[in-house]
Protein backbone atom coordinates (compact mmCIF):
# COMPACT_ATOMS: atom_id res chain seq x y z
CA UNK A 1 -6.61 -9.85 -49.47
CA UNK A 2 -5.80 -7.45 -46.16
CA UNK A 3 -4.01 -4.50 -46.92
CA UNK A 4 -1.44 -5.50 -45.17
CA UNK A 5 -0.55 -8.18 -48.35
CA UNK A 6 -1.56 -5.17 -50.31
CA UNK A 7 1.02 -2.76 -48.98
CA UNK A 8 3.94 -4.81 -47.73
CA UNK A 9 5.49 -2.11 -46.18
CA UNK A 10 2.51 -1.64 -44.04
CA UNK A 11 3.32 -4.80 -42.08
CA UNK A 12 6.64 -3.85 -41.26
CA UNK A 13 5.76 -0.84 -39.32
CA UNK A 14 3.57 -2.28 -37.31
CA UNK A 15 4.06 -3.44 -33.90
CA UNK A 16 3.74 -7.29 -33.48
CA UNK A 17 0.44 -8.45 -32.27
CA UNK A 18 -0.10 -8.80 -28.61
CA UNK A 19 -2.17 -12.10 -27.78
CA UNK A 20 -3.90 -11.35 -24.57
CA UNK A 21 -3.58 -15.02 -23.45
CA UNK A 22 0.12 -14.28 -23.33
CA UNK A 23 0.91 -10.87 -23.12
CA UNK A 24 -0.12 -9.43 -19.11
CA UNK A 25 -3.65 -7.93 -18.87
CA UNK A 26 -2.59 -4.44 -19.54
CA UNK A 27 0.16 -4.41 -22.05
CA UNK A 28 -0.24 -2.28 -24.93
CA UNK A 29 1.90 -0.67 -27.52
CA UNK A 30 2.65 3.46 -26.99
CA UNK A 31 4.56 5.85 -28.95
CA UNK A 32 7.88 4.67 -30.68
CA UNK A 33 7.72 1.14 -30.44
CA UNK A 34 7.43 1.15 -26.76
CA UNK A 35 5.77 -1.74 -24.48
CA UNK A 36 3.80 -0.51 -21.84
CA UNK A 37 2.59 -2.68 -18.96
CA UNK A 38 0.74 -1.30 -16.23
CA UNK A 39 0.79 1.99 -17.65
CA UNK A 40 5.00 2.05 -17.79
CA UNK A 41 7.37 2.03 -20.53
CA UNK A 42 9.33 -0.85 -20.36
CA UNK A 43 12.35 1.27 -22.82
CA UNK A 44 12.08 3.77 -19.63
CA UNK A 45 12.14 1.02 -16.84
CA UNK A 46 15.18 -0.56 -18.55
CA UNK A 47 16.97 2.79 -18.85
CA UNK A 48 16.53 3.07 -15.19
CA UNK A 49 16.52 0.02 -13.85
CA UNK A 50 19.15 -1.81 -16.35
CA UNK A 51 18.75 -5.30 -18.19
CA UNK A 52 17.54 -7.89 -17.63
CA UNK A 53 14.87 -6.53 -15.25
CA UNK A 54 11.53 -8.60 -14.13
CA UNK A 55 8.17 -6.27 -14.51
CA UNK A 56 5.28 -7.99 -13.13
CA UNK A 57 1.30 -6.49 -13.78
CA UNK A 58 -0.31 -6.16 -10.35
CA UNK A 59 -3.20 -5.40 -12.25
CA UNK A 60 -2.83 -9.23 -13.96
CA UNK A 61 -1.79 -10.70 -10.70
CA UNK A 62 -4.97 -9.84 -8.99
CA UNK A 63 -6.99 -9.98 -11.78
CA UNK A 64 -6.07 -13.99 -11.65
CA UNK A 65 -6.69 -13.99 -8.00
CA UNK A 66 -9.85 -12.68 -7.84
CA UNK A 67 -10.89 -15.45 -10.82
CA UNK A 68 -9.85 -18.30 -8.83
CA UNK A 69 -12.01 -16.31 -5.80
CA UNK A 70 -14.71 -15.85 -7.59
CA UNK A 71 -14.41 -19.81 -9.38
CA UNK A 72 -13.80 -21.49 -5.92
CA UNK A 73 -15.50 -19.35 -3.62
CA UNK A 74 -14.26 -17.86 0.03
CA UNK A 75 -11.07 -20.07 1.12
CA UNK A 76 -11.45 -22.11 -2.22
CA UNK A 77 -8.41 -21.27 -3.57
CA UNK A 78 -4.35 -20.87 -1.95
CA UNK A 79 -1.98 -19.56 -4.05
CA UNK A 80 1.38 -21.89 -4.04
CA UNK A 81 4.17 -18.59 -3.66
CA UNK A 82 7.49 -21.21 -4.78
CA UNK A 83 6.09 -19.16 -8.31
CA UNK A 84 6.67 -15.99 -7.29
CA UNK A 85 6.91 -14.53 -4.03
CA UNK A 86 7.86 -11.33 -2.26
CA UNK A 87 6.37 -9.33 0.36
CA UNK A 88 4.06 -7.11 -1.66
CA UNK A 89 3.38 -10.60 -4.11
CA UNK A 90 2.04 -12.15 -0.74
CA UNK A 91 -0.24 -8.99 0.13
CA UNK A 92 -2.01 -8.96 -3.51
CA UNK A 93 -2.76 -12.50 -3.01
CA UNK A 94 -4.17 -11.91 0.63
CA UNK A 95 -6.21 -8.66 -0.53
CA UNK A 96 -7.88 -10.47 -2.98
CA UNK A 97 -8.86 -13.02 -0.99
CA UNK A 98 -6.61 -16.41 -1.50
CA UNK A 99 -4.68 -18.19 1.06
CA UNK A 100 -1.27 -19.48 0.44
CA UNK A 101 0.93 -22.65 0.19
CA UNK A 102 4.31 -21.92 1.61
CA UNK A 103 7.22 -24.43 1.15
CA UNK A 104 9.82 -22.98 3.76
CA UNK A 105 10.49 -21.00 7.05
CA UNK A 106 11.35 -18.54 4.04
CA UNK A 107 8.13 -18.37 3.02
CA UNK A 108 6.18 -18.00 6.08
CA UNK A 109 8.37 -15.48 7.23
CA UNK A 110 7.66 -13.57 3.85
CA UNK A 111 3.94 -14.02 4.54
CA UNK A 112 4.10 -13.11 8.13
CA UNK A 113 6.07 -9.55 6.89
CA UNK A 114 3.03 -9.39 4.39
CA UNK A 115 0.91 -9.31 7.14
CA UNK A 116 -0.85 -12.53 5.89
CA UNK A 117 -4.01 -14.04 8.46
CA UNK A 118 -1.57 -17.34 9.11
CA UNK A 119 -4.67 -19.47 9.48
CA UNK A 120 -4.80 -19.55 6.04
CA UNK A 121 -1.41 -20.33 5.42
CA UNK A 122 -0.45 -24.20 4.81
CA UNK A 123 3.08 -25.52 5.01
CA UNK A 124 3.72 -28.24 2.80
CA UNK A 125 6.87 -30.21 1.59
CA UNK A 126 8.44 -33.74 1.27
CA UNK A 127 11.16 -32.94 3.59
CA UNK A 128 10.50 -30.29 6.13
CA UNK A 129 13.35 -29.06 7.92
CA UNK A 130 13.38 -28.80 12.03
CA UNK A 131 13.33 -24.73 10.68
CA UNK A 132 10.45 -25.21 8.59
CA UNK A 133 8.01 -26.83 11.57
CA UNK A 134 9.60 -24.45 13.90
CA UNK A 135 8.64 -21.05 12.00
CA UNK A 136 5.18 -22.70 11.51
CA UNK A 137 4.26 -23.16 14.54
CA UNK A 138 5.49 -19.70 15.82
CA UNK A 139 3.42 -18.27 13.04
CA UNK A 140 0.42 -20.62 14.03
CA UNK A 141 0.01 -21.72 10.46
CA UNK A 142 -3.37 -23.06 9.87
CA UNK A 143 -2.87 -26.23 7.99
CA UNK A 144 0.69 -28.71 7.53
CA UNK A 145 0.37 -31.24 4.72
CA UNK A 146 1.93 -34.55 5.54
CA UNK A 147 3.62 -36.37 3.19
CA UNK A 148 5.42 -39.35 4.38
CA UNK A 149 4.54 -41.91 7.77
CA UNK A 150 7.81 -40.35 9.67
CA UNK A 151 6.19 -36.64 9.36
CA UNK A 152 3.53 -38.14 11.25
CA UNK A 153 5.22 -38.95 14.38
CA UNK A 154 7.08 -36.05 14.17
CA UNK A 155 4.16 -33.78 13.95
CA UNK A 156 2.73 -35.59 17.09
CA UNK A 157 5.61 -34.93 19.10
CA UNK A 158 6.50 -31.16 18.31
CA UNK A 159 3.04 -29.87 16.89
CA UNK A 160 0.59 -27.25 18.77
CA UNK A 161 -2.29 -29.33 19.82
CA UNK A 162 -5.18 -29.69 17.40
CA UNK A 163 -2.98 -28.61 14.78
CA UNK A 164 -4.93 -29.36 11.52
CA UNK A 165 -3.02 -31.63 8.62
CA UNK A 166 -3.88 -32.46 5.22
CA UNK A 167 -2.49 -35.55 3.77
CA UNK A 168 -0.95 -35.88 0.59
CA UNK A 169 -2.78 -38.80 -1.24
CA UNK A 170 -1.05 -40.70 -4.75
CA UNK A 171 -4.22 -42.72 -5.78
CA UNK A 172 -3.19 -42.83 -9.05
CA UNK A 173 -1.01 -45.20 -10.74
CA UNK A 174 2.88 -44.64 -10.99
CA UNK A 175 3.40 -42.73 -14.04
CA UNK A 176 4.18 -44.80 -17.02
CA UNK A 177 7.69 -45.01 -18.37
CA UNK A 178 9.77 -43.50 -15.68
CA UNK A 179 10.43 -43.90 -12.01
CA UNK A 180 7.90 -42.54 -9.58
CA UNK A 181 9.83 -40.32 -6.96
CA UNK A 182 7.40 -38.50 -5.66
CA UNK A 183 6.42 -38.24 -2.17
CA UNK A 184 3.13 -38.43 -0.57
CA UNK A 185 1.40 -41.43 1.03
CA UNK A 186 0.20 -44.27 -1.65
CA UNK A 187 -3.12 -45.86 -1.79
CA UNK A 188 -2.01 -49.13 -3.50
CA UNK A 189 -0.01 -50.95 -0.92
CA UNK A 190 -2.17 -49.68 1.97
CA UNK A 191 0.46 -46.81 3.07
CA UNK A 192 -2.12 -43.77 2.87
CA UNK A 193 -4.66 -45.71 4.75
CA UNK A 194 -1.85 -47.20 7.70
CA UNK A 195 -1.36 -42.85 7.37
CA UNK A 196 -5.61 -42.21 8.51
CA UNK A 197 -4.85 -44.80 10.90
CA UNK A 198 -1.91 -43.00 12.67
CA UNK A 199 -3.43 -39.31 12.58
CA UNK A 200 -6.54 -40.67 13.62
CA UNK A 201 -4.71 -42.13 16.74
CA UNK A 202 -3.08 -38.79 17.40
CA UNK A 203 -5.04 -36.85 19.84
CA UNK A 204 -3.54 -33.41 19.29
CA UNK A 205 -3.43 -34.18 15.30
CA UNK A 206 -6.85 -33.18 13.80
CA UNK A 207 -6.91 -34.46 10.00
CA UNK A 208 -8.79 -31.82 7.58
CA UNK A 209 -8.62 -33.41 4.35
CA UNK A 210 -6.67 -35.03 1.34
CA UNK A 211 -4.00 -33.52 -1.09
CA UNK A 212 -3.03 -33.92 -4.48
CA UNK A 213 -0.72 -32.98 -7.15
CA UNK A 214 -1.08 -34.11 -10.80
CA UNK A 215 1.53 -32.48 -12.47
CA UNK A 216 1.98 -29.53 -14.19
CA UNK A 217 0.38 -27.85 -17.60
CA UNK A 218 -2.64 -29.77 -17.37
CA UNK A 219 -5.58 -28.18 -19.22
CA UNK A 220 -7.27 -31.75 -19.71
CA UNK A 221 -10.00 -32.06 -17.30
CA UNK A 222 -10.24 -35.86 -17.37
CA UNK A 223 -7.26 -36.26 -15.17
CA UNK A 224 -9.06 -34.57 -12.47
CA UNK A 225 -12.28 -35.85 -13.01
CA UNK A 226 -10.65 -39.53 -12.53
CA UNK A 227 -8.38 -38.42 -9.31
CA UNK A 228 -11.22 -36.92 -7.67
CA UNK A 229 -12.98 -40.66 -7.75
CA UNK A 230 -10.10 -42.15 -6.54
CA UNK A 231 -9.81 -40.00 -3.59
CA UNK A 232 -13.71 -40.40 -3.06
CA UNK A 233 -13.59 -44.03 -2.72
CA UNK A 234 -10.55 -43.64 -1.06
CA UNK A 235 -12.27 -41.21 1.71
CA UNK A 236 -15.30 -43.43 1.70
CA UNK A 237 -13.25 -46.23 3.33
CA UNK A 238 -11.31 -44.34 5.99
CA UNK A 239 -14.97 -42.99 6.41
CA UNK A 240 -16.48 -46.28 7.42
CA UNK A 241 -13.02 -47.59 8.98
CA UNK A 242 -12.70 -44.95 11.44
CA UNK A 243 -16.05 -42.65 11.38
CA UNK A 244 -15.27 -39.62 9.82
CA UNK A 245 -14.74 -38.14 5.96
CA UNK A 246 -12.53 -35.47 5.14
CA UNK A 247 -13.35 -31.91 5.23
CA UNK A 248 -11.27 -30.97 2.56
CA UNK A 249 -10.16 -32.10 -0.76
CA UNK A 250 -7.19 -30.25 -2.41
CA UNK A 251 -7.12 -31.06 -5.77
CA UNK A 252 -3.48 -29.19 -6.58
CA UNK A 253 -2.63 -27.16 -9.06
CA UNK A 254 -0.40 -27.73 -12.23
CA UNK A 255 -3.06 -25.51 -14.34
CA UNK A 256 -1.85 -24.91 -17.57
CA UNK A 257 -0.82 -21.20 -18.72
CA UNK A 258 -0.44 -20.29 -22.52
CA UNK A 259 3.30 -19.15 -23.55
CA UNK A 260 2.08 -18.82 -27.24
CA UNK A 261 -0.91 -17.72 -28.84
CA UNK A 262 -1.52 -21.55 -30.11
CA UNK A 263 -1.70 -22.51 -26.37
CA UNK A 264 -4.06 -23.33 -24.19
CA UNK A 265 -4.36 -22.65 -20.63
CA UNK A 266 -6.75 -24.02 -18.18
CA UNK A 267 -10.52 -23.03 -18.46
CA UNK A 268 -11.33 -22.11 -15.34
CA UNK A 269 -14.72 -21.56 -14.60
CA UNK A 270 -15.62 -24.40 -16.26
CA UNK A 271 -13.18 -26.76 -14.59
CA UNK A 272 -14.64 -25.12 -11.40
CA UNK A 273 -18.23 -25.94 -12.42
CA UNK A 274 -17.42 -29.64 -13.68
CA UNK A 275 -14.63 -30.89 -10.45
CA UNK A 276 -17.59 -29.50 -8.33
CA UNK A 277 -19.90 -31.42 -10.01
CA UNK A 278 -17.77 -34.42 -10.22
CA UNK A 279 -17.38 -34.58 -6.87
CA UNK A 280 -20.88 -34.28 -5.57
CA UNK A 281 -21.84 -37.49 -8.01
CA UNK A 282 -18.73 -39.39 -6.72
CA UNK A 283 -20.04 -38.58 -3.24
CA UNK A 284 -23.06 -39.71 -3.60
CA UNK A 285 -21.99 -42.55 -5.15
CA UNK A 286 -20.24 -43.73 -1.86
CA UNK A 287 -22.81 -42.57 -0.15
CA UNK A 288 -20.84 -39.98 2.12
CA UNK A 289 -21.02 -35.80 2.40
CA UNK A 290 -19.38 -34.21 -0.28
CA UNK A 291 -15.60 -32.73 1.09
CA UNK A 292 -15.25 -28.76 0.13
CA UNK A 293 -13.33 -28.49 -3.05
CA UNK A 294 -10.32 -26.40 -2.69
CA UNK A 295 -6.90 -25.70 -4.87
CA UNK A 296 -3.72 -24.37 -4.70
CA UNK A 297 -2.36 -22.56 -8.18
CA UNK A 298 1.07 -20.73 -8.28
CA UNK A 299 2.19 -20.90 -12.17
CA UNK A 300 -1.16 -19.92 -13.02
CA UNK A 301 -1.64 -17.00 -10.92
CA UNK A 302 1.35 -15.34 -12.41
CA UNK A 303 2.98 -16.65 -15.26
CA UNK A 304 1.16 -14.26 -17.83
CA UNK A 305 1.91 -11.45 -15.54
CA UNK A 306 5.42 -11.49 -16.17
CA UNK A 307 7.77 -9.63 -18.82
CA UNK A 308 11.21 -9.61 -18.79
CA UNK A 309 13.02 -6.86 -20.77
CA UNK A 310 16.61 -7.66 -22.12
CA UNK A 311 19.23 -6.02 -24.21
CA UNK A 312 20.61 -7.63 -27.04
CA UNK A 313 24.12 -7.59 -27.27
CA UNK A 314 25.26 -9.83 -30.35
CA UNK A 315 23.56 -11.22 -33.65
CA UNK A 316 25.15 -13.70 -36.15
CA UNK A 317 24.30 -17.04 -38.17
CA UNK A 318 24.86 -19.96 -37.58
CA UNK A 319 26.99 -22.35 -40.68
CA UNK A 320 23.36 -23.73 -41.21
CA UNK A 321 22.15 -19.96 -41.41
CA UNK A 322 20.24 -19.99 -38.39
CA UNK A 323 20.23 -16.44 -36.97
CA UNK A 324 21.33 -16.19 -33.36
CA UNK A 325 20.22 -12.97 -31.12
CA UNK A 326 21.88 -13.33 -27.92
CA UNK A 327 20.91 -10.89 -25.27
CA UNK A 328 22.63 -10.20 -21.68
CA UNK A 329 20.59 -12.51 -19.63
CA UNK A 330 19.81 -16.29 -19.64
CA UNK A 331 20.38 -19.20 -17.93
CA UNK A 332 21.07 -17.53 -14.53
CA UNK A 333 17.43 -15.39 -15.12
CA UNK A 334 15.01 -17.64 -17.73
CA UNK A 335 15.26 -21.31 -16.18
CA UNK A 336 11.69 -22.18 -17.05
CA UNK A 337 12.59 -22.80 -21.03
CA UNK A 338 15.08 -25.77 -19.57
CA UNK A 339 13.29 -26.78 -16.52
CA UNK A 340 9.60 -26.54 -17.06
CA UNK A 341 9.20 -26.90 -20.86
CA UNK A 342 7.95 -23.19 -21.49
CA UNK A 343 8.41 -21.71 -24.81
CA UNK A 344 7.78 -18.70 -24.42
CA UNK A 345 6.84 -15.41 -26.81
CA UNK A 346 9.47 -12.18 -27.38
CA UNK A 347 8.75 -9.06 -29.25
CA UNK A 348 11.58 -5.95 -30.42
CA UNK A 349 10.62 -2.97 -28.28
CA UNK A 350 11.62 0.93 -28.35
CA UNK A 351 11.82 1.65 -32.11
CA UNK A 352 9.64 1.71 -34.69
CA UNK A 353 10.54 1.21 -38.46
CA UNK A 354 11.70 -2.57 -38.31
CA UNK A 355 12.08 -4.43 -41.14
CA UNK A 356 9.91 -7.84 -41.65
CA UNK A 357 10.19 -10.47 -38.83
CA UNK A 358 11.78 -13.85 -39.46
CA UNK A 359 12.91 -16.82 -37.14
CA UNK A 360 15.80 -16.16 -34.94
CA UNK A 361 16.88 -17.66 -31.49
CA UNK A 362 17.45 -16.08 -28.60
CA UNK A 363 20.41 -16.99 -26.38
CA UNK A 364 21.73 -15.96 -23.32
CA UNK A 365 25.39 -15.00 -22.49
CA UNK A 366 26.47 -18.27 -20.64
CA UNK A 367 28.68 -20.17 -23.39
CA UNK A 368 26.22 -23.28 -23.13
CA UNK A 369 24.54 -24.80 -25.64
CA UNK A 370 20.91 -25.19 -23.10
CA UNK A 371 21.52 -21.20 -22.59
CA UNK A 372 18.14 -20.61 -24.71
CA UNK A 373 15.63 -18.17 -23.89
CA UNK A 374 13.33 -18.26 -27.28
CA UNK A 375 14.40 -21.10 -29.89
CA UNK A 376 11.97 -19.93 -32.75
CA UNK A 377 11.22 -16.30 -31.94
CA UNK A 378 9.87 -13.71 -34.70
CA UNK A 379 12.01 -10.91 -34.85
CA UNK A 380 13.11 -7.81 -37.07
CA UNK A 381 15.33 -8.93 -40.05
CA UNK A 382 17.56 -5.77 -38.30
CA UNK A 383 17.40 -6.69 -34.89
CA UNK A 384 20.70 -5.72 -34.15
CA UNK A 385 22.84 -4.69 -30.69
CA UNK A 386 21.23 -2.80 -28.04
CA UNK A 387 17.77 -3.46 -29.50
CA UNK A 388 15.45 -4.09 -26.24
CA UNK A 389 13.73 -7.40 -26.27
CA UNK A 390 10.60 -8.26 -23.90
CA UNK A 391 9.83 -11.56 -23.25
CA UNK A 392 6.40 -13.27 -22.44
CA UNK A 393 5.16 -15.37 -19.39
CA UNK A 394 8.39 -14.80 -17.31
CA UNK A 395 6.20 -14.35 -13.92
CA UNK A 396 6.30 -18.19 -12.44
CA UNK A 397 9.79 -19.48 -11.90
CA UNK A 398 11.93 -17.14 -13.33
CA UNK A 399 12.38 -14.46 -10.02
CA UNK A 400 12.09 -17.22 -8.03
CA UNK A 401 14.85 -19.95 -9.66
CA UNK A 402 17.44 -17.01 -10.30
CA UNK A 403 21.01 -18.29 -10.09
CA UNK A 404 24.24 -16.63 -9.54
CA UNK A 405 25.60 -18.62 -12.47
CA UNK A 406 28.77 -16.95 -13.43
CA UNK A 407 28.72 -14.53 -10.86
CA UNK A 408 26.09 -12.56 -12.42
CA UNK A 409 23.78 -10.88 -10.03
CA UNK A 410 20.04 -11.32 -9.56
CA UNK A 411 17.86 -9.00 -12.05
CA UNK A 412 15.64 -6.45 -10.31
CA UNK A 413 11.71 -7.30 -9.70
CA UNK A 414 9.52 -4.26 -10.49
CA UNK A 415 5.89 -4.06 -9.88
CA UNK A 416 4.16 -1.72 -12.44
CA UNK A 417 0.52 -0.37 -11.87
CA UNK A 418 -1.13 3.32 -12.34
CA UNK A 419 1.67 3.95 -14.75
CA UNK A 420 4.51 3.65 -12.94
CA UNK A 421 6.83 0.89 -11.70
CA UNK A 422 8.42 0.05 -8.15
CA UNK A 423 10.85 -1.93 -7.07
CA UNK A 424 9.74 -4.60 -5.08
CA UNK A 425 13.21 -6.69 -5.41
CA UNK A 426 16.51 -4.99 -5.89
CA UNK A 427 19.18 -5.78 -8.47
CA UNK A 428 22.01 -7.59 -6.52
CA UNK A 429 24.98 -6.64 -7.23
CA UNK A 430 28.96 -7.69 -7.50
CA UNK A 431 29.68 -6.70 -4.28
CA UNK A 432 26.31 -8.11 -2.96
CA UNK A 433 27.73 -11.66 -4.29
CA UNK A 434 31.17 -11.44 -3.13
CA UNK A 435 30.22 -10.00 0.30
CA UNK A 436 29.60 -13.65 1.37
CA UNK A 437 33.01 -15.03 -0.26
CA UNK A 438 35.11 -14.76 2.76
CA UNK A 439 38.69 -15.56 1.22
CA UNK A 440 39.26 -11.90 0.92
């Protein structure tokens, strides 16, 4: 028996426990009920800064990119920024030593700002704009991943010469029980290899490797294991049908990241030892050199980095006596719960004396019934309004897929490290939004 079934009180003034596979890297409980991450308050930050507000651990962000250095080895690893990215995001990433994957003229022009060495930038995309090509070449971005026969020809007429291209490869079957609308070129059918042919015929097109992506929350190495011998037998034909094997083999990313403490993310060392592995016996097996193993993470980088700190504003019940928090955020701040299936973790900050924690869900202000932030969160029993909630694993696609739903501006993105925070993204505000509404 713990003392804690001993003395029942006991467990109600204690903090919640803070999983480390959920929680950032430095986030720790201080005085009066307060979260700290990165050495800052998170009651302070959202007395300055307002609610909802986006803190991010640097300290966790490079932390994650130094493991996928250090797993991968020098140019191994790219981090894919449609996660999270800002200007001081993109120089983290290029201090500790990983290139990125940039999906716009946006993006590039963020990692040009950063300072970023563009040769180890790659642009990729199903449907690059004229803009998109355009601010890539000016930057003299390293790599373009091609991902239909059209980009091909397009590529050849507008590219820098030599310009080096990966191509994006779909060995695999279609996926069962839905439509497959992904782009890329497909094995099956004879479309990736009529793709070798063209590039190959290109003189100022120089093709580096193969691409992949698999999905997303995969912590099951088997998938990997059998896309990397598709892609080797793949490589060994375009190898004997026109001479040379590609230098590169992306496998993706689509790592899995742990919302809960049930979760499991991605092990990564080991999945670094085994694809490497894997790939040197699939090699061999076709009897050609071994490509350099290389991937491109975003959720994974950042995800666990991320806290967002809201104020609630109402509690009731439901007529089935389901207790409803709803806090002044939502929909237009926390897509990922709708749109990538993340369920994530919240804990009552900034007092101390709660009473025991039951079930609750946590809304957001929007009036719609998919405005859901938490549906099963622990909470106080007296959770009640202006009680500051922080939220878990908010760093991947929460900044980044912000709305204006409702006319509500933007949150802030703060940066906290060496115990204090920085802004790194203003709040917008109303007159941000309605400076572009030009019926006044």
């Amino acid at each position: 028996m713990t003392l804690t079934e001993i003395l029942p009180t006991l467990r109600s003034s204690l903090p919640a426990h803070l999983d480390p596979g959920v929680w950032p890297l430095t986030a720790g409980w201080g005085d009066g009920g307060d979260l700290r991450v990165g050495g800052a308050g998170l009651a302070a930050l959202a007395a300055e800064h307002g609610t909802p507000t986006y803190v991010v651990d640097e300290a966790d962000v490079r932390d994650r990119c130094r493991a996928y250095a250090a797993a991968f080895g020098p140019g191994g690893a790219a981090y894919t920024g449609k996660a999270l990215l800002s200007i001081d995001v993109a120089r983290w990433v290029a201090a500790e030593g990983l290139g990125l994957y940039a999906g716009s003229a946006g993006e590039i022009r963020v990692a040009a700002l950063a300072g970023f060495d563009m040769s180890r930038v790659v642009l990729y995309g199903s449907a690059k704009t004229p803009e998109d090509l355009d601010a890539a070449y000016a930057a003299g971005v390293g790599t373009i991943v091609v991902e239909s026969l059209g980009e091909i020809t397009r590529l050849a007429a507008t590219a820098p010469a030599g310009q080096r291209v990966l191509l994006r490869v779909l060995a695999g079957p279609e996926p069962a029980g839905g439509h497959d609308r992904r782009f890329g070129l497909r094995v099956a059918g004879g479309e990736a290899a009529a793709a070798v042919a063209r590039i190959a015929g290109q003189p100022g097109l120089r093709l580096a490797g193969f691409d992949c992506s698999l999905g997303h929350q995969i912590n099951r190495f088997s998938l990997y294991e059998r896309e990397i011998g598709r892609l080797c037998e793949f490589a060994a034909a375009m190898r004997r049908a026109h001479g040379a094997g590609p230098e590169r083999l992306n496998l993706g990313g689509g790592h899995a990241v742990a919302y809960r403490p049930a979760e499991l993310d991605l092990a990564l060392d080991a999945f670094a030892t085994r694809m490497r592995a894997v790939l040197h016996l699939e090699a061999d097996r076709h009897g050609m050199p071994a490509p350099r193993l290389t991937v491109s993470p975003g959720r994974a980088v950042v995800a666990r980095a991320g806290v967002t700190v809201y104020r609630v504003l109402a509690v009731t019940r439901t007529q089935r006596g389901d207790r409803l928090v709803a806090v002044d955020g939502g929909m237009s701040d926390c897509p990922a719960t709708a749109l990538c299936g993340s369920r994530h973790s919240a804990v009552l900050i900034g007092r101390t004396g709660r009473a025991v924690a039951g079930p609750a869900v946590v809304v957001g202000r929007h009036n719609d019934p998919d405005d859901v932030i938490v549906p099963d969160a622990e909470l106080p029993a007296d959770v009640r309004p202006g009680d500051l909630l922080a939220v878990a694993g908010t760093g991947a696609y929460h900044h980044a897929r912000a709305t204006n739903f409702h006319l509500v501006g933007r949150p802030a993105l703060l940066a906290a490290a060496g115990g204090r925070a920085r802004v790194l993204v203003r709040r917008e505000s109303l007159d941000d939004l309605l400076a572009r509404d030009l019926g006044r």
